[in-house]
CSV table of C-alpha atoms in Angstrom, one decimal:
chain,number,residue,atom,x,y,z
A,30,MET,CA,-37.0,-13.5,-63.4
A,31,SER,CA,-38.3,-12.3,-66.7
A,32,ALA,CA,-39.3,-8.8,-67.7
A,33,CYS,CA,-42.5,-10.2,-69.1
A,34,ASP,CA,-43.6,-12.0,-65.9
A,35,PRO,CA,-47.2,-10.8,-65.2
A,36,THR,CA,-46.8,-11.2,-61.5
A,37,ILE,CA,-44.3,-8.3,-61.5
A,38,PRO,CA,-45.8,-4.8,-61.1
A,39,ALA,CA,-45.7,-2.8,-64.3
A,40,GLN,CA,-43.5,0.0,-62.8
A,41,VAL,CA,-41.0,-2.6,-61.8
A,42,ARG,CA,-41.3,-4.7,-65.0
A,43,VAL,CA,-40.0,-1.8,-67.0
A,44,ARG,CA,-36.8,-1.6,-65.1
A,45,VAL,CA,-35.8,-5.2,-65.5
A,46,ARG,CA,-33.1,-5.7,-68.2
A,47,GLU,CA,-31.2,-8.6,-69.5
A,48,PHE,CA,-27.5,-8.7,-68.4
A,49,SER,CA,-26.4,-8.8,-72.0
A,50,SER,CA,-28.3,-5.6,-72.8
A,51,LEU,CA,-26.3,-3.5,-70.3
A,52,PRO,CA,-24.0,-0.9,-71.8
A,53,ASP,CA,-20.3,-1.8,-72.1
A,54,GLU,CA,-19.3,0.7,-69.4
A,55,LEU,CA,-21.5,-0.9,-66.8
A,56,LEU,CA,-20.5,-4.4,-67.8
A,57,ILE,CA,-16.8,-3.5,-67.4
A,58,ASN,CA,-17.5,-2.1,-63.9
A,59,ILE,CA,-19.2,-5.4,-62.9
A,60,MET,CA,-16.4,-7.5,-64.4
A,61,GLU,CA,-13.7,-5.6,-62.6
A,62,ALA,CA,-15.4,-6.4,-59.3
A,63,LEU,CA,-15.3,-10.2,-59.9
A,64,PRO,CA,-13.1,-11.8,-57.3
A,65,ALA,CA,-11.3,-14.4,-59.4
A,66,GLN,CA,-9.7,-14.4,-62.9
A,67,ARG,CA,-11.4,-17.7,-63.6
A,68,ASP,CA,-14.8,-16.0,-63.4
A,69,LEU,CA,-13.6,-13.5,-66.0
A,70,ALA,CA,-12.4,-16.3,-68.2
A,71,SER,CA,-15.8,-17.9,-67.9
A,72,VAL,CA,-17.5,-14.7,-69.0
A,73,CYS,CA,-15.4,-14.7,-72.1
A,74,LEU,CA,-17.0,-17.9,-73.2
A,75,VAL,CA,-20.6,-16.8,-72.9
A,76,SER,CA,-20.9,-15.0,-76.2
A,77,ARG,CA,-18.9,-13.0,-78.8
A,78,ARG,CA,-20.0,-9.7,-77.2
A,79,MET,CA,-19.1,-10.8,-73.7
A,80,ASN,CA,-15.7,-11.9,-75.0
A,81,SER,CA,-15.0,-8.5,-76.5
A,82,VAL,CA,-15.9,-6.7,-73.3
A,83,ALA,CA,-14.3,-9.1,-70.8
A,84,ASP,CA,-11.1,-9.8,-72.7
A,85,PRO,CA,-9.5,-6.4,-72.0
A,86,VAL,CA,-10.4,-6.7,-68.3
A,87,LEU,CA,-9.1,-10.3,-68.1
A,88,TYR,CA,-5.7,-9.3,-69.5
A,89,LYS,CA,-5.3,-5.9,-67.7
A,90,SER,CA,-3.2,-7.5,-65.0
A,91,ILE,CA,-1.2,-10.7,-65.5
A,92,LEU,CA,1.1,-12.8,-63.3
A,93,PHE,CA,3.6,-15.1,-65.0
A,94,ASP,CA,4.7,-17.4,-62.2
A,95,GLN,CA,6.1,-20.2,-64.5
A,96,PRO,CA,8.1,-19.9,-67.7
A,97,LYS,CA,5.5,-22.0,-69.6
A,98,HIS,CA,2.8,-19.5,-68.8
A,99,HIS,CA,4.9,-16.7,-70.3
A,100,LEU,CA,5.6,-18.8,-73.4
A,101,LEU,CA,2.0,-19.9,-73.9
A,102,PHE,CA,0.9,-16.3,-73.8
A,103,SER,CA,3.6,-15.5,-76.3
A,104,GLU,CA,2.1,-18.1,-78.7
A,105,SER,CA,-1.4,-16.7,-78.2
A,106,LEU,CA,-0.1,-13.3,-79.6
A,107,VAL,CA,0.2,-15.0,-83.0
A,108,THR,CA,-3.6,-15.2,-83.4
A,109,ARG,CA,-4.4,-12.2,-81.1
A,110,PRO,CA,-1.6,-9.7,-81.7
A,111,ARG,CA,-3.5,-6.8,-80.1
A,112,ARG,CA,-3.8,-8.7,-76.8
A,113,GLY,CA,-0.5,-7.4,-75.6
A,114,SER,CA,-1.7,-3.8,-75.8
A,115,LEU,CA,-4.5,-4.6,-73.3
A,116,ILE,CA,-2.0,-5.3,-70.5
A,117,GLN,CA,-1.3,-2.5,-68.0
A,118,ASN,CA,0.2,-4.5,-65.1
A,119,VAL,CA,2.5,-7.5,-65.3
A,120,ARG,CA,4.5,-9.5,-62.8
A,121,VAL,CA,7.1,-12.0,-64.1
A,122,ASP,CA,8.2,-14.1,-61.1
A,123,PHE,CA,9.7,-17.6,-61.2
A,124,PRO,CA,12.9,-19.2,-59.8
A,125,SER,CA,15.9,-20.3,-61.8
A,126,ALA,CA,15.1,-24.0,-61.2
A,127,GLU,CA,12.1,-23.7,-63.6
A,128,MET,CA,14.1,-22.4,-66.5
A,129,ALA,CA,15.0,-25.9,-67.6
A,130,ASP,CA,11.3,-26.3,-68.7
A,131,ILE,CA,11.8,-23.8,-71.5
A,132,MET,CA,13.6,-26.2,-73.8
A,133,CYS,CA,10.8,-28.7,-73.8
A,134,LEU,CA,8.2,-26.0,-74.5
A,135,THR,CA,9.6,-24.3,-77.6
A,136,ASP,CA,11.5,-25.3,-80.7
A,137,THR,CA,13.0,-21.8,-81.3
A,138,PRO,CA,16.8,-21.6,-81.3
A,139,HIS,CA,16.8,-18.7,-78.8
A,140,PRO,CA,13.8,-19.2,-76.5
A,141,ILE,CA,15.0,-16.7,-73.9
A,142,ASP,CA,14.4,-13.9,-76.4
A,143,ARG,CA,10.7,-14.8,-76.4
A,144,PHE,CA,10.4,-13.4,-72.9
A,145,SER,CA,11.6,-9.9,-73.8
A,146,HIS,CA,9.7,-9.9,-77.1
A,147,THR,CA,6.5,-10.7,-75.3
A,148,ILE,CA,6.9,-7.8,-72.9
A,149,SER,CA,7.7,-5.5,-75.8
A,150,THR,CA,4.2,-6.1,-77.2
A,151,MET,CA,2.7,-4.6,-74.1
A,152,SER,CA,2.5,-1.0,-75.5
A,153,ASN,CA,0.3,0.3,-72.7
A,154,LEU,CA,2.1,-1.4,-69.8
A,155,GLU,CA,2.3,0.9,-66.8
A,156,ASP,CA,3.5,-1.4,-64.0
A,157,LEU,CA,6.3,-4.0,-64.5
A,158,VAL,CA,7.7,-6.3,-61.8
A,159,ILE,CA,10.6,-8.6,-62.8
A,160,SER,CA,11.9,-11.4,-60.6
A,161,VAL,CA,13.6,-13.9,-62.8
A,162,PRO,CA,16.9,-15.7,-63.4
A,163,GLU,CA,19.9,-13.5,-64.4
A,164,SER,CA,20.0,-15.2,-67.8
A,165,LEU,CA,17.1,-13.1,-68.8
A,166,SER,CA,18.6,-9.7,-67.7
A,167,HIS,CA,20.3,-8.9,-71.0
A,168,GLY,CA,17.1,-9.4,-73.2
A,169,ILE,CA,14.9,-7.5,-70.8
A,170,GLY,CA,17.5,-4.7,-70.4
A,171,ASN,CA,17.4,-4.1,-74.2
A,172,LEU,CA,13.8,-3.1,-73.8
A,173,PHE,CA,14.7,-0.1,-71.8
A,174,ASN,CA,17.1,1.1,-74.5
A,175,GLY,CA,14.5,1.2,-77.2
A,176,PRO,CA,12.8,4.5,-78.2
A,177,PHE,CA,9.3,3.0,-78.6
A,178,ASP,CA,9.2,0.0,-76.2
A,179,LEU,CA,7.2,0.4,-73.0
A,180,ALA,CA,6.3,4.0,-73.8
A,181,CYS,CA,3.7,4.2,-71.0
A,182,LEU,CA,5.8,2.6,-68.2
A,183,LYS,CA,5.4,4.3,-64.8
A,184,THR,CA,6.5,1.8,-62.2
A,185,CYS,CA,9.2,-0.8,-62.4
A,186,SER,CA,10.8,-3.3,-60.0
A,187,LEU,CA,13.9,-5.3,-61.1
A,188,PHE,CA,15.5,-8.3,-59.4
A,189,TYR,CA,17.5,-11.0,-61.2
A,190,GLN,CA,18.3,-14.2,-59.4
A,191,ARG,CA,21.9,-15.4,-59.4
A,192,GLU,CA,22.6,-19.1,-58.8
A,193,ASP,CA,25.4,-18.2,-56.3
A,194,GLY,CA,23.2,-15.7,-54.5
A,195,GLY,CA,25.4,-12.8,-55.5
A,196,TYR,CA,24.5,-9.3,-56.9
A,197,TRP,CA,23.4,-9.0,-60.5
A,198,ASP,CA,25.1,-6.4,-62.7
A,199,LEU,CA,23.0,-3.3,-63.1
A,200,GLN,CA,24.9,-2.3,-66.2
A,201,GLU,CA,22.7,-4.8,-68.1
A,202,ASN,CA,19.7,-2.7,-67.3
A,203,ILE,CA,21.3,0.7,-66.8
A,204,HIS,CA,19.0,2.3,-69.4
A,205,ILE,CA,16.0,1.9,-67.1
A,206,PHE,CA,17.3,5.1,-65.5
A,207,GLY,CA,16.9,6.9,-68.8
A,208,HIS,CA,13.3,5.9,-69.4
A,209,PRO,CA,11.3,9.1,-70.0
A,210,THR,CA,8.0,8.2,-68.5
A,211,LEU,CA,9.1,6.0,-65.5
A,212,GLU,CA,8.2,7.6,-62.1
A,213,HIS,CA,8.9,4.8,-59.5
A,214,LEU,CA,11.8,2.4,-59.6
A,215,ILE,CA,12.9,-0.4,-57.3
A,216,ILE,CA,16.2,-2.2,-57.7
A,217,ARG,CA,16.9,-5.3,-55.6
A,218,ARG,CA,20.3,-7.0,-55.0
A,219,ALA,CA,22.2,-5.3,-57.8
A,220,LYS,CA,25.8,-4.1,-58.1
A,221,LEU,CA,27.2,-1.1,-60.0
A,222,ASP,CA,30.8,0.0,-60.2
A,223,GLU,CA,32.1,3.6,-60.6
A,224,ARG,CA,31.3,3.6,-64.4
A,225,GLY,CA,27.7,4.5,-63.9
A,226,PHE,CA,25.8,5.6,-67.0
A,227,GLU,CA,28.3,5.2,-69.8
A,228,SER,CA,26.0,5.6,-72.8
A,229,LEU,CA,27.1,8.3,-75.3
A,230,GLU,CA,23.4,9.3,-75.7
A,231,LYS,CA,22.9,10.1,-72.0
A,232,PRO,CA,19.3,11.1,-71.3
A,233,TRP,CA,18.4,14.3,-69.4
A,234,TYR,CA,15.4,15.3,-67.4
A,235,THR,CA,13.6,12.0,-66.9
A,236,GLY,CA,10.4,11.8,-64.9
A,237,LEU,CA,11.7,9.6,-62.1
A,238,LYS,CA,10.2,10.6,-58.7
A,239,THR,CA,11.1,7.8,-56.3
A,240,LEU,CA,14.1,5.4,-56.2
A,241,GLN,CA,14.6,2.4,-54.0
A,242,LEU,CA,17.9,0.5,-53.8
A,243,LEU,CA,17.3,-2.5,-51.7
A,244,GLU,CA,20.3,-4.7,-50.6
A,245,CYS,CA,22.4,-3.3,-53.4
A,246,ASP,CA,26.1,-2.7,-53.8
A,247,ILE,CA,26.3,0.6,-55.6
A,248,HIS,CA,29.4,2.8,-55.9
A,249,ASP,CA,28.7,6.4,-54.7
A,250,ASP,CA,30.2,8.0,-57.8
A,251,ALA,CA,27.9,5.9,-60.0
A,252,LEU,CA,24.9,6.9,-57.9
A,253,ALA,CA,25.8,10.5,-58.2
A,254,ASP,CA,25.9,10.0,-62.0
A,255,LEU,CA,22.5,8.4,-62.1
A,256,LEU,CA,20.8,11.0,-59.8
A,257,VAL,CA,21.7,13.7,-62.3
A,258,LEU,CA,19.2,12.3,-64.8
A,259,PRO,CA,15.8,12.8,-63.1
A,260,GLU,CA,14.4,16.3,-63.4
A,261,ALA,CA,12.7,16.3,-60.0
A,262,LEU,CA,13.5,13.2,-57.9
A,263,GLU,CA,11.5,13.4,-54.7
A,264,GLU,CA,12.4,10.4,-52.7
A,265,ILE,CA,15.4,8.0,-52.4
A,266,THR,CA,15.7,4.9,-50.2
A,267,ILE,CA,18.9,2.9,-49.7
A,268,MET,CA,18.7,-0.2,-47.6
A,269,GLN,CA,21.2,-2.9,-46.7
A,270,LEU,CA,21.4,-5.8,-44.3
A,271,PRO,CA,23.5,-5.6,-41.1
A,272,ASP,CA,25.7,-8.5,-42.4
A,273,PRO,CA,25.6,-8.3,-46.2
A,274,GLU,CA,26.2,-11.5,-48.1
A,275,PRO,CA,28.2,-11.6,-50.2
A,276,ALA,CA,30.6,-8.9,-48.9
A,277,LEU,CA,30.2,-5.4,-50.4
A,278,GLU,CA,32.8,-4.3,-52.9
A,279,GLU,CA,31.5,-1.1,-54.5
A,280,SER,CA,29.6,0.6,-51.6
A,281,PRO,CA,31.3,3.5,-49.8
A,282,GLU,CA,32.6,3.2,-46.2
A,283,TYR,CA,31.1,6.4,-44.9
A,284,MET,CA,27.6,7.8,-44.9
A,285,GLU,CA,28.7,11.2,-46.1
A,286,ASP,CA,29.7,9.7,-49.4
A,287,TYR,CA,26.2,8.7,-50.2
A,288,ILE,CA,24.9,12.1,-49.0
A,289,LEU,CA,27.4,13.7,-51.5
A,290,SER,CA,25.9,11.5,-54.2
A,291,CYS,CA,22.4,12.7,-53.3
A,292,ARG,CA,23.6,16.3,-54.0
A,293,SER,CA,22.9,15.6,-57.6
A,294,ALA,CA,19.2,15.8,-56.7
A,295,GLN,CA,19.4,18.3,-53.8
A,296,HIS,CA,17.2,20.7,-55.6
A,297,SER,CA,14.2,18.4,-55.5
A,298,LEU,CA,14.6,15.6,-52.9
A,299,GLN,CA,12.0,15.7,-50.2
A,300,LYS,CA,12.7,12.4,-48.4
A,301,ILE,CA,16.0,10.5,-47.8
A,302,THR,CA,16.1,7.1,-46.1
A,303,ILE,CA,19.4,5.4,-45.7
A,304,ASP,CA,19.1,2.2,-43.6
A,305,PHE,CA,22.6,1.0,-44.0
A,306,PRO,CA,24.0,-0.3,-40.7
A,307,THR,CA,27.6,-0.9,-42.0
A,308,LEU,CA,28.1,2.8,-43.1
A,309,ALA,CA,30.3,4.6,-40.6
A,310,GLY,CA,29.8,8.3,-39.7
A,311,LYS,CA,33.0,10.2,-40.1
A,312,ASN,CA,32.1,13.9,-40.1
A,313,PRO,CA,28.8,15.7,-39.3
A,314,LEU,CA,26.6,15.7,-42.3
A,315,LYS,CA,26.1,18.9,-44.3
A,316,LEU,CA,22.5,19.0,-45.5
A,317,ARG,CA,21.7,22.7,-45.6
A,318,ASP,CA,21.6,22.7,-49.4
A,319,PHE,CA,18.8,20.2,-49.5
A,320,GLU,CA,16.2,23.0,-49.6
A,321,LEU,CA,13.1,20.9,-50.0
A,322,LEU,CA,14.1,18.0,-47.8
A,323,THR,CA,11.4,17.5,-45.1
A,324,GLU,CA,12.1,13.9,-43.9
A,325,LEU,CA,15.4,12.2,-43.0
A,326,LYS,CA,15.9,8.6,-41.8
A,327,LEU,CA,19.3,7.3,-40.7
A,328,ARG,CA,21.4,6.4,-37.6
A,329,ASP,CA,22.4,9.0,-35.0
A,330,HIS,CA,26.2,8.4,-35.3
A,331,GLN,CA,25.9,8.6,-39.1
A,332,LEU,CA,24.3,12.1,-38.7
A,333,PHE,CA,26.7,13.5,-36.1
A,334,GLY,CA,29.8,11.6,-37.2
A,335,MET,CA,32.3,9.8,-35.0
A,336,LYS,CA,35.5,11.7,-35.8
A,337,THR,CA,37.1,13.4,-32.9
A,338,PRO,CA,37.7,16.2,-32.0
A,339,ARG,CA,34.4,17.5,-33.5
A,340,LEU,CA,35.3,20.9,-35.0
A,341,GLN,CA,32.0,21.2,-36.9
A,342,SER,CA,28.3,20.8,-36.1
A,343,VAL,CA,25.7,19.1,-38.1
A,344,ALA,CA,23.9,21.2,-40.7
A,345,LEU,CA,20.3,20.1,-40.9
A,346,PRO,CA,18.0,20.8,-43.9
A,347,GLN,CA,16.4,24.2,-43.4
A,348,ASN,CA,12.9,22.8,-44.1
A,349,LEU,CA,13.3,19.5,-42.1
A,350,GLU,CA,10.0,18.4,-40.4
A,351,ARG,CA,10.7,14.8,-39.4
A,352,LEU,CA,14.0,13.2,-38.3
A,353,GLU,CA,13.9,9.5,-37.6
A,354,PHE,CA,16.7,7.4,-36.1
A,355,LEU,CA,16.9,3.8,-37.1
A,356,ASN,CA,18.9,2.7,-34.1
A,357,GLU,CA,18.6,3.1,-30.3
A,358,VAL,CA,19.8,6.7,-29.5
A,359,GLY,CA,22.0,7.6,-26.6
A,360,LYS,CA,24.3,4.6,-26.8
A,361,ASP,CA,27.2,7.0,-27.4
A,362,ASP,CA,27.4,9.7,-24.7
A,363,GLU,CA,29.0,12.3,-27.0
A,364,VAL,CA,26.4,11.7,-29.8
A,365,ALA,CA,23.6,12.0,-27.2
A,366,GLU,CA,25.0,15.3,-26.0
A,367,LEU,CA,25.2,16.7,-29.5
A,368,LEU,CA,21.6,15.6,-30.2
A,369,CYS,CA,20.4,17.4,-27.0
A,370,TYR,CA,22.2,20.5,-28.1
A,371,THR,CA,20.6,20.3,-31.5
A,372,ILE,CA,17.1,19.9,-30.1
A,373,GLU,CA,17.6,22.8,-27.7
A,374,ASN,CA,18.5,25.0,-30.7
A,375,LYS,CA,16.2,23.6,-33.2
A,376,ASP,CA,14.6,27.0,-33.8
A,377,ILE,CA,18.0,28.0,-35.2
A,378,PHE,CA,19.0,24.7,-37.0
A,379,ALA,CA,15.6,23.7,-38.3
A,380,ARG,CA,12.7,25.8,-37.2
A,381,LYS,CA,10.1,23.6,-39.0
A,382,TRP,CA,11.3,20.4,-37.2
A,383,VAL,CA,8.2,19.0,-35.4
A,384,ASP,CA,8.9,15.2,-35.1
A,385,LEU,CA,11.8,13.3,-33.7
A,386,VAL,CA,11.2,9.5,-34.0
A,387,VAL,CA,13.4,7.0,-32.1
A,388,ILE,CA,13.3,3.3,-31.4
A,389,GLU,CA,12.3,2.7,-27.8
A,390,GLY,CA,14.4,-0.4,-27.4
A,391,SER,CA,16.0,-0.6,-24.0
A,392,GLY,CA,14.9,2.9,-23.3
A,393,VAL,CA,15.6,6.5,-24.4
A,394,PRO,CA,18.0,8.4,-22.1
A,395,ASP,CA,16.3,10.7,-19.6
A,396,ARG,CA,18.3,13.7,-20.7
A,397,ILE,CA,16.9,13.4,-24.3
A,398,LYS,CA,13.4,13.1,-22.9
A,399,GLU,CA,13.9,16.1,-20.8
A,400,VAL,CA,15.2,18.3,-23.5
A,401,CYS,CA,12.2,17.4,-25.7
A,402,GLU,CA,9.6,18.2,-23.0
A,403,PRO,CA,9.0,21.9,-24.0
A,404,TRP,CA,7.6,20.8,-27.3
A,405,GLU,CA,4.6,18.5,-26.7
A,406,GLY,CA,4.4,15.6,-29.0
A,407,PHE,CA,7.9,16.3,-30.5
A,408,LEU,CA,9.5,13.0,-29.3
A,409,LYS,CA,7.8,9.9,-30.7
A,410,MET,CA,8.9,6.4,-29.9
A,411,LYS,CA,8.2,3.2,-31.9
């Protein structure tokens, strides 16, 4: 349809505009709504103006799922050096088996360094997801130790694949915990011994808000050392499998050791999730000093402890609102009795406590249901 078409009424004819005449802001909104990257790539070929508008949208989010894609992009930076600054979200995800392709794609003596160098050009990068062979961990780890690299990074996920299926050494990337702008961090299948953050130039008051340690083998002393760094960490999640493989070497034996580690951030933590089936409960947990903690997830015996005789009671956070048990409650009679006593006196232990979430499984004991009845909606089963 042409704006000069005489069959179109005059009042409508005035409103018809060529696509290329639209302002850049409107063109960007249209391009961001395109369903496929190949459509954006086609727009880049229409004209020089379309290329200048579509190129930043095309390279805003990138997935490198093969080493050759990463290297080809690196080569494109030679002619388009500013292209790296367009990227805000990047995911590098490919298996170890494809690393052999690198040698036939580049003639540089140290091709692995090309990976970290390419990422370092992404000066406006906000979201970084790494899932690559362990051989790349050292080069990428150096990025987190630079004062100017990745200065806008807010979210990061790190996982390095080992050929033997073991845990990768977090010391190679330990400086990620000192990144000043990072707010959300996920670490998968890493190990860290008691040394923790050994750098002489230890950072203070970082912006980290949430930390997830998934299937990791982390020493509790090292964790305590790392949790000192964030100014106001709000949420921590520690998860491990029922039968970790390989066997854990650095993780503590008792739940209270990890809770003691979390005391480094007790002034700001609002949510603690520790889904770690192999951790035993020795003594009742002391959580009174976690003044802002509103949500707690763990197993019932880890909260109340299994050491007998029990000479102390559990100390719940004073502002606790939601307590969730990750196992079937009531399997241990003494723990069930302590839970009932705690619920009956919740106005003393935690007066803001409004939700008790349990796994229905084979059934919640009647005595626990009965003690929850005075508070409608207090007991929730999933």
